[in-house]
Short mmCIF file of C-alpha atoms and ligand atoms in Angstrom, two decimals:
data_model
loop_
_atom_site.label_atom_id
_atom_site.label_comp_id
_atom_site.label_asym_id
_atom_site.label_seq_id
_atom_site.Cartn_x
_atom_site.Cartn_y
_atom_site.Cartn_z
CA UNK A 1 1.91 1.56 21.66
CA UNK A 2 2.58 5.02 22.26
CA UNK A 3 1.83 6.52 19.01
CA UNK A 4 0.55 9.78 18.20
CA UNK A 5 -0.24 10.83 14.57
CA UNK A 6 -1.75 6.62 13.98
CA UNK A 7 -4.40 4.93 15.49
CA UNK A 8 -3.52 0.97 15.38
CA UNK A 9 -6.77 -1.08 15.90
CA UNK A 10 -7.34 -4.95 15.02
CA UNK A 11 -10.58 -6.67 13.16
CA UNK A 12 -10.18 -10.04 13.83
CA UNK A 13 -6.84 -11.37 11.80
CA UNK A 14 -6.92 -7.67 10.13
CA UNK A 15 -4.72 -5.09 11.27
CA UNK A 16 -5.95 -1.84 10.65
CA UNK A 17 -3.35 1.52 10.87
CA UNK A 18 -5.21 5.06 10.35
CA UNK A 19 -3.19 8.19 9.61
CA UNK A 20 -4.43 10.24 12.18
CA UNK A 21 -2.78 14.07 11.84
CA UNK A 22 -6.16 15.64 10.47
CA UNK A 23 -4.52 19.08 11.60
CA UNK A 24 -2.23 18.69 8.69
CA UNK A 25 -3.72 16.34 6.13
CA UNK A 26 -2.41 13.75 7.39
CA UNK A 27 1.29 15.16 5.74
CA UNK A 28 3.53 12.52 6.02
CA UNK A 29 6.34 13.93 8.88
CA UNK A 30 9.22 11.88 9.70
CA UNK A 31 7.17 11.30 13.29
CA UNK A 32 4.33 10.07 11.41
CA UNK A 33 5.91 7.71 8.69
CA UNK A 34 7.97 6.48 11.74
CA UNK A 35 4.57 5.24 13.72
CA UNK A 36 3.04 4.28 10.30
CA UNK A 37 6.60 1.79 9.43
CA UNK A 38 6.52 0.34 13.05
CA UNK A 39 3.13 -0.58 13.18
CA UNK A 40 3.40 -2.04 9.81
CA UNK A 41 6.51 -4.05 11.15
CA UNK A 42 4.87 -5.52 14.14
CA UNK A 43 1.71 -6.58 12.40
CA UNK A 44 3.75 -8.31 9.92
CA UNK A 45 5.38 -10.01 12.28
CA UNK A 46 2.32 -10.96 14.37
CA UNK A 47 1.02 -13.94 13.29
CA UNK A 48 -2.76 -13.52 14.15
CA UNK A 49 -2.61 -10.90 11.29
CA UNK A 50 -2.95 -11.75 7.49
CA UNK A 51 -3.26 -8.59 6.65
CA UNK A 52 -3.34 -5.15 6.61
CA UNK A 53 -5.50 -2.09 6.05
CA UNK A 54 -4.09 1.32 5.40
CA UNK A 55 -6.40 4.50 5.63
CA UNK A 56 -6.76 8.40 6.86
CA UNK A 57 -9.92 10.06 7.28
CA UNK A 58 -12.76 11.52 5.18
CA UNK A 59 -10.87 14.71 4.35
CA UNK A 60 -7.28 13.22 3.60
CA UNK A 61 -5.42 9.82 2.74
CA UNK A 62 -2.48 11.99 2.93
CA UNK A 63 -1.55 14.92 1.28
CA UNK A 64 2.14 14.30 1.03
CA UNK A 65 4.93 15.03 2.37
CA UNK A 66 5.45 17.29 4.96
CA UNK A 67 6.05 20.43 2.89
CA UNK A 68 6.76 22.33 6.19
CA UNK A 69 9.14 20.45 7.81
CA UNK A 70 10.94 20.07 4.22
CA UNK A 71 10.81 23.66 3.33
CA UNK A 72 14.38 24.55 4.73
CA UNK A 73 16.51 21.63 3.74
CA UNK A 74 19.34 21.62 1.97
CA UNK A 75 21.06 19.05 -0.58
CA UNK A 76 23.08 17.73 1.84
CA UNK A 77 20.24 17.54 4.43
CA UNK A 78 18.54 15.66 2.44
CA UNK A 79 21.46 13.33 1.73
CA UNK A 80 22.14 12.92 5.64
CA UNK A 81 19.06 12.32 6.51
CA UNK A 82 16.63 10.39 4.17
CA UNK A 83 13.10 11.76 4.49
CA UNK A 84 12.12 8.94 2.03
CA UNK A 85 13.54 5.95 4.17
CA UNK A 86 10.07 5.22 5.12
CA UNK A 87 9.45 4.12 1.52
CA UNK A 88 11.98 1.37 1.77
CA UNK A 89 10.15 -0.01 5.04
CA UNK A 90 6.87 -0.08 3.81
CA UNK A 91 8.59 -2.68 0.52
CA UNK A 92 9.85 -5.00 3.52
CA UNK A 93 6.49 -5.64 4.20
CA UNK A 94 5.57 -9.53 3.46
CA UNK A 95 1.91 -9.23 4.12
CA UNK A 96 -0.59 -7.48 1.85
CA UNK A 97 -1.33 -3.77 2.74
CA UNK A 98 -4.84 -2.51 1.42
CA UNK A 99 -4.86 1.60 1.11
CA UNK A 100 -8.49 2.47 1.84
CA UNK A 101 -8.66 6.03 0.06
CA UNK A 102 -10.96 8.97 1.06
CA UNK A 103 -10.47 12.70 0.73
CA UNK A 104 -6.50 13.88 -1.03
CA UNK A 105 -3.94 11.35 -1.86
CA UNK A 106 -1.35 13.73 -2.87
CA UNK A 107 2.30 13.65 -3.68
CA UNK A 108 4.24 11.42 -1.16
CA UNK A 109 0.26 10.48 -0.11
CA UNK A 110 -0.67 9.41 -3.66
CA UNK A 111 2.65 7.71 -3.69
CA UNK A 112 2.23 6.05 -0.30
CA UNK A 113 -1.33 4.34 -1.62
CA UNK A 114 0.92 3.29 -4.58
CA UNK A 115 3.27 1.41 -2.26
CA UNK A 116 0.15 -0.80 -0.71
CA UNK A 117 -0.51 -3.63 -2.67
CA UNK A 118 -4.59 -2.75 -3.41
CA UNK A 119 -6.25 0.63 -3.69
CA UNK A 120 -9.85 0.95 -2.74
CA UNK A 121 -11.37 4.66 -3.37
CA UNK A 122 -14.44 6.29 -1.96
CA UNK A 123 -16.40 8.39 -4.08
CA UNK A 124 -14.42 11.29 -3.00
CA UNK A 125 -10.94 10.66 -3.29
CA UNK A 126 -8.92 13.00 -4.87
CA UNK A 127 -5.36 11.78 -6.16
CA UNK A 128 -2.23 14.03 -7.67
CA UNK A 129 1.11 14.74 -7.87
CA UNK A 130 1.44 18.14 -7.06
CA UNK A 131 5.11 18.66 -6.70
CA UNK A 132 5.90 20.44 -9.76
CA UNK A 133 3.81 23.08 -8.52
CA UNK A 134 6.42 23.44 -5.24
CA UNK A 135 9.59 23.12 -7.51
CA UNK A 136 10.70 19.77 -6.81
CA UNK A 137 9.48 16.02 -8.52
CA UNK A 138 7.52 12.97 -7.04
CA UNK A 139 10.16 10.90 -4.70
CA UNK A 140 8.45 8.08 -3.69
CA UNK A 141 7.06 6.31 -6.97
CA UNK A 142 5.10 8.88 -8.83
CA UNK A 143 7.34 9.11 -11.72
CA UNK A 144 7.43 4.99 -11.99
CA UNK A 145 4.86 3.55 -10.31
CA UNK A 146 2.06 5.69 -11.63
CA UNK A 147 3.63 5.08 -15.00
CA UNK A 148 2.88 1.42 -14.56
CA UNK A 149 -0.29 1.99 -12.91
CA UNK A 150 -2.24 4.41 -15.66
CA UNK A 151 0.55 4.61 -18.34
CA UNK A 152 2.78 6.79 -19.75
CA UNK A 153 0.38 9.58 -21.08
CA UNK A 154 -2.03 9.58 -18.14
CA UNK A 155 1.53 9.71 -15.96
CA UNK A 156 3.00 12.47 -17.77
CA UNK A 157 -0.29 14.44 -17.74
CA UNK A 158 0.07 14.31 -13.96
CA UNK A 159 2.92 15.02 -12.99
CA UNK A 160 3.58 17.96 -15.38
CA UNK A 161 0.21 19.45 -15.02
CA UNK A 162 0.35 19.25 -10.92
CA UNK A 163 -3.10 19.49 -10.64
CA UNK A 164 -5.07 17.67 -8.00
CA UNK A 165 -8.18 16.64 -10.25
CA UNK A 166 -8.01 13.04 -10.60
CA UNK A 167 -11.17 11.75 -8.88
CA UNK A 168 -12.18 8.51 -8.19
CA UNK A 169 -13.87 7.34 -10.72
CA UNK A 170 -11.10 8.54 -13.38
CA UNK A 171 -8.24 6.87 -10.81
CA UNK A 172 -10.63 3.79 -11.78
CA UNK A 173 -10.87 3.88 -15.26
CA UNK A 174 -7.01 4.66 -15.32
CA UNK A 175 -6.38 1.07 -13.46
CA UNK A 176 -4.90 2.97 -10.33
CA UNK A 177 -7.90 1.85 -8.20
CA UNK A 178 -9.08 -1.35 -7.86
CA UNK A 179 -12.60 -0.56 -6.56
CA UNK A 180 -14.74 2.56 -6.06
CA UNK A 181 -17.08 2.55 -3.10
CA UNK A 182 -19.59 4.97 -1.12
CA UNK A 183 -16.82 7.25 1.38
CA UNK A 184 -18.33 5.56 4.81
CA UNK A 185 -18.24 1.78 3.02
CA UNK A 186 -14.41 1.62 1.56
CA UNK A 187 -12.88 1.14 5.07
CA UNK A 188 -15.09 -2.01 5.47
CA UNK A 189 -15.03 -3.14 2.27
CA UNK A 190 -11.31 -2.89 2.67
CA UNK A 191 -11.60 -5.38 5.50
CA UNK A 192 -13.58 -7.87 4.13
CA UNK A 193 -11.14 -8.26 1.25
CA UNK A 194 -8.19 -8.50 3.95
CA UNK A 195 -10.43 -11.06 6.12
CA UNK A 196 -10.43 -13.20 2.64
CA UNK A 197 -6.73 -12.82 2.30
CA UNK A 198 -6.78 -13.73 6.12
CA UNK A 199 -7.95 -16.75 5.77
CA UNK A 200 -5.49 -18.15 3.12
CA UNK A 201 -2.03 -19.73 3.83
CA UNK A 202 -0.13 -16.72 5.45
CA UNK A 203 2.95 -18.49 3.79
CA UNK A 204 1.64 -18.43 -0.06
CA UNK A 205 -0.28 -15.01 0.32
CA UNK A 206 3.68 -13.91 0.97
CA UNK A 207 4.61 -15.79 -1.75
CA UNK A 208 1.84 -14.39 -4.22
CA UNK A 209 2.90 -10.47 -3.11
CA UNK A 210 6.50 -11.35 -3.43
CA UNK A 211 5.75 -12.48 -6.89
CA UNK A 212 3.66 -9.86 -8.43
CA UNK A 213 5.54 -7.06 -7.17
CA UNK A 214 8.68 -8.84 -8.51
CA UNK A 215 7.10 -8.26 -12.04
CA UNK A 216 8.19 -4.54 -11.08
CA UNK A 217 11.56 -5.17 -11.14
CA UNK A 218 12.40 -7.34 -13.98
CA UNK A 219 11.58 -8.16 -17.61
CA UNK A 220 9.31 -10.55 -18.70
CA UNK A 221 11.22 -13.83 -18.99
CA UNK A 222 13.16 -13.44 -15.56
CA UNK A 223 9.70 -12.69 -14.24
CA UNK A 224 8.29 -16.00 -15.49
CA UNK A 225 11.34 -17.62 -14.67
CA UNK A 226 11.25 -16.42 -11.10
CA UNK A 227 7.32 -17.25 -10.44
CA UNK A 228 8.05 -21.12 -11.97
CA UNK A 229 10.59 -21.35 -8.91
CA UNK A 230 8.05 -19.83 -6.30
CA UNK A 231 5.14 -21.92 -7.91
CA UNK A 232 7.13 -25.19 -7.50
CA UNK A 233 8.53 -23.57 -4.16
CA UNK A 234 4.56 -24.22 -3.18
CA UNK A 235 5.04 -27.99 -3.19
CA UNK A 236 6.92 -28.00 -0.37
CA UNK A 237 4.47 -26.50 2.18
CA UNK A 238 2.08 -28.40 3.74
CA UNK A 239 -0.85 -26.04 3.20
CA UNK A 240 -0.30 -26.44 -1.01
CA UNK A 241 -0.97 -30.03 0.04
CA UNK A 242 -4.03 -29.66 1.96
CA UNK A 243 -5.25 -26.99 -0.66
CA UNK A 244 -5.41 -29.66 -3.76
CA UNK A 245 -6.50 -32.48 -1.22
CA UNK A 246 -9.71 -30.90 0.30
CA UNK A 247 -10.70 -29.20 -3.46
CA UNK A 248 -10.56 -33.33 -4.36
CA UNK A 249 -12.34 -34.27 -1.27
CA UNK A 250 -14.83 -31.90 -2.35
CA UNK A 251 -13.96 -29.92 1.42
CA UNK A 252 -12.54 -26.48 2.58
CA UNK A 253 -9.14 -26.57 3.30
CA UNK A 254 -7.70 -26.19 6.54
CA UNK A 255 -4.53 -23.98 6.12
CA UNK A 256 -1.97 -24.48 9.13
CA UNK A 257 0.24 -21.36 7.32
CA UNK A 258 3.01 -24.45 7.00
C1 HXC B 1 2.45 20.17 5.35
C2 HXC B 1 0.23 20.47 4.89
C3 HXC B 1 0.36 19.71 3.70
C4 HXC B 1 1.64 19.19 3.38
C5 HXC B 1 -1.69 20.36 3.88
N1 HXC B 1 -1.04 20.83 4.97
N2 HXC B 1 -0.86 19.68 3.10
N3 HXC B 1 1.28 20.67 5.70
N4 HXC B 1 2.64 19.46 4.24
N5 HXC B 1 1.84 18.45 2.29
C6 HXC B 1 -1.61 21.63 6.05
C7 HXC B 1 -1.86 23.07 5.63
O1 HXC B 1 -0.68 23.80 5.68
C8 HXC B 1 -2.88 23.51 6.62
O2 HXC B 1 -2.21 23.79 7.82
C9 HXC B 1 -3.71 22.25 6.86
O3 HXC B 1 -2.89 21.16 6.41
C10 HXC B 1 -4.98 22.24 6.06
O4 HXC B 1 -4.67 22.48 4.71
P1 HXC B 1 -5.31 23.67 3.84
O5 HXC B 1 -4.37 23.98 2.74
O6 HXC B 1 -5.72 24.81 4.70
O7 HXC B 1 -6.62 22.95 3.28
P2 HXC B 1 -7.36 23.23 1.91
O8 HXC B 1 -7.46 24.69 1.64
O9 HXC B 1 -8.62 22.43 1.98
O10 HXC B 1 -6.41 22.63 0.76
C11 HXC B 1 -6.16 21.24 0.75
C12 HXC B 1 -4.99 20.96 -0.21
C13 HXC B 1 -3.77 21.81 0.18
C14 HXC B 1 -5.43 21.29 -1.65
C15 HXC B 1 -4.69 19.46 -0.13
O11 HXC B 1 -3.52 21.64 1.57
C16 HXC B 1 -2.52 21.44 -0.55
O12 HXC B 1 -2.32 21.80 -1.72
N6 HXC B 1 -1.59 20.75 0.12
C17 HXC B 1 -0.28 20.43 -0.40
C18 HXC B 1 -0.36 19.30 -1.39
C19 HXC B 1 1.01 18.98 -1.97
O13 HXC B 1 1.63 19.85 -2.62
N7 HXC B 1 1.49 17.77 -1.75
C20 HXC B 1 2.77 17.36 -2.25
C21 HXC B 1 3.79 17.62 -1.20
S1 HXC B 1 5.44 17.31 -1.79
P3 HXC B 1 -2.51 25.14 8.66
O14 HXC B 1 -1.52 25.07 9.80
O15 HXC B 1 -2.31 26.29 7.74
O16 HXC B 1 -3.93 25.00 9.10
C22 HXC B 1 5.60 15.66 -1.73
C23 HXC B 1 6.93 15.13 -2.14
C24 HXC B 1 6.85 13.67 -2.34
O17 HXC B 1 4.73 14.94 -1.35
C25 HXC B 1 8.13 13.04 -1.99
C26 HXC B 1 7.92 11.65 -1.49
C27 HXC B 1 7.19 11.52 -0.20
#
């Protein structure tokens, strides 16, 4: 692993990725979201991992995009070469990615906590969507994920206003966060939910993220529709069979992720 901007470290079946550019915020260069993809792609395909925790440091999450290295693009620089293609690795990912948040989650960094399945805060995140202050628009997810996440006034408010003032507890409230926590706690209390998630059937806990994210995508009935099939889909691993067994047997089950 010869990265440079992450640190990839491993808590037994947790992978663990930190953003590590604190020189810039952690700003999300095409160097860095390149590290960030691969090391999400080979713990997803290592099968000692169940899952995986995403985090920066105390000062920064990430505070978007790289507003340096975009600064002289053109349209059709952009076209050619698709700063955002990082966005469409990160949705390959089968296994669940918890964002542990301190410090700015800005822009494409408020966006990239967005695209992990779980948010935990500490006390002092800060998250925005600053953009509109630089002349261009969220274009990762802030304009449609957010919308889903805190609704469409909270959203608006956001985006339009640019301001980076939506703290913690507020991200909370607003149902962005899942869970506030002291700064120097949410990293480990970001592991102990993925060491739970661990120890289920690596095969369903796919299925489960597969099937709430789909609820993103489609209306209602196709949704329901679509988690009947992956419910009944269940019955044929063995794991859904040891599951029900061992609750009747009055035992813990021992998943085989099969
Ligand atoms: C490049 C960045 C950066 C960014 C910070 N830095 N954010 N570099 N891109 N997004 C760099 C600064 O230039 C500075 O480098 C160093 O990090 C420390 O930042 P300071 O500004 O000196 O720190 P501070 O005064 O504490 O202010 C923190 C801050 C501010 C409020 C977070 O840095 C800020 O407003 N950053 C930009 C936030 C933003 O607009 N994000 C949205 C980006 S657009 P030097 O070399 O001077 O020390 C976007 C598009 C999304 O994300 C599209 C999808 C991905």
């Amino acid at each position: 692993n010869n990265y440079e901007m992450i640190l990839v470290s491993q808590n037994a079946n947790v992978g663990i990725i930190q953003l590590n550019r604190p020189a810039a915020l952690n700003a999300l260069c095409k160097q860095l979201t390149a590290e960030m993809v691969d090391a999400l792609n080979k713990f997803d395909s290592n099968p000692n991992i169940g899952a995986i925790v995403l985090t920066g440091n105390n000062r920064a999450f990430a505070a978007g995009a790289d507003i340096k290295q975009m600064g002289d693009r053109k349209l059709t620089d952009m076209l050619n070469d698709d700063v955002l293609d990082w966005t469409v690795g990160i949705r390959a990912i089968r296994k669940p990615i918890i964002a542990a948040v301190n410090g700015y989650a800005l822009g494409g960094g408020c966006e990239l906590a967005m695209l992990c399945d779980i948010i935990y805060a500490g006390e002092k995140a800060v998250f925005g969507q600053p953009e509109i202050n630089i002349g261009t628009i969220p274009g990762a997810g802030g304009t449609q994920r957010l919308v889903k996440a805190v609704g469409k006034s909270k959203a608006m408010e956001i985006c339009l206003s640019g301001k980076i003032n939506l703290n913690a507890e507020q991200a909370h409230i607003a149902g962005l966060v899942s869970g506030v926590y002291p700064a120097d706690k949410v990293v480990a209390k970001a592991i102990q939910t993925a060491k739970l998630i661990s120890a289920q059937s690596m095969p369903i806990v796919a299925l489960v993220k597969n099937s709430v994210n789909h609820s993103f995508e489609v209306p209602l009935e196709s949704g329901l529709e679509y988690e009947r099939r992956l419910f009944q889909l269940t019955f044929g691993t063995e794991d859904r069979r040891e599951g029900m067994k061992a609750f009747i047997e009055k035992r813990k089950p021992k998943f085989a992720n099969l």
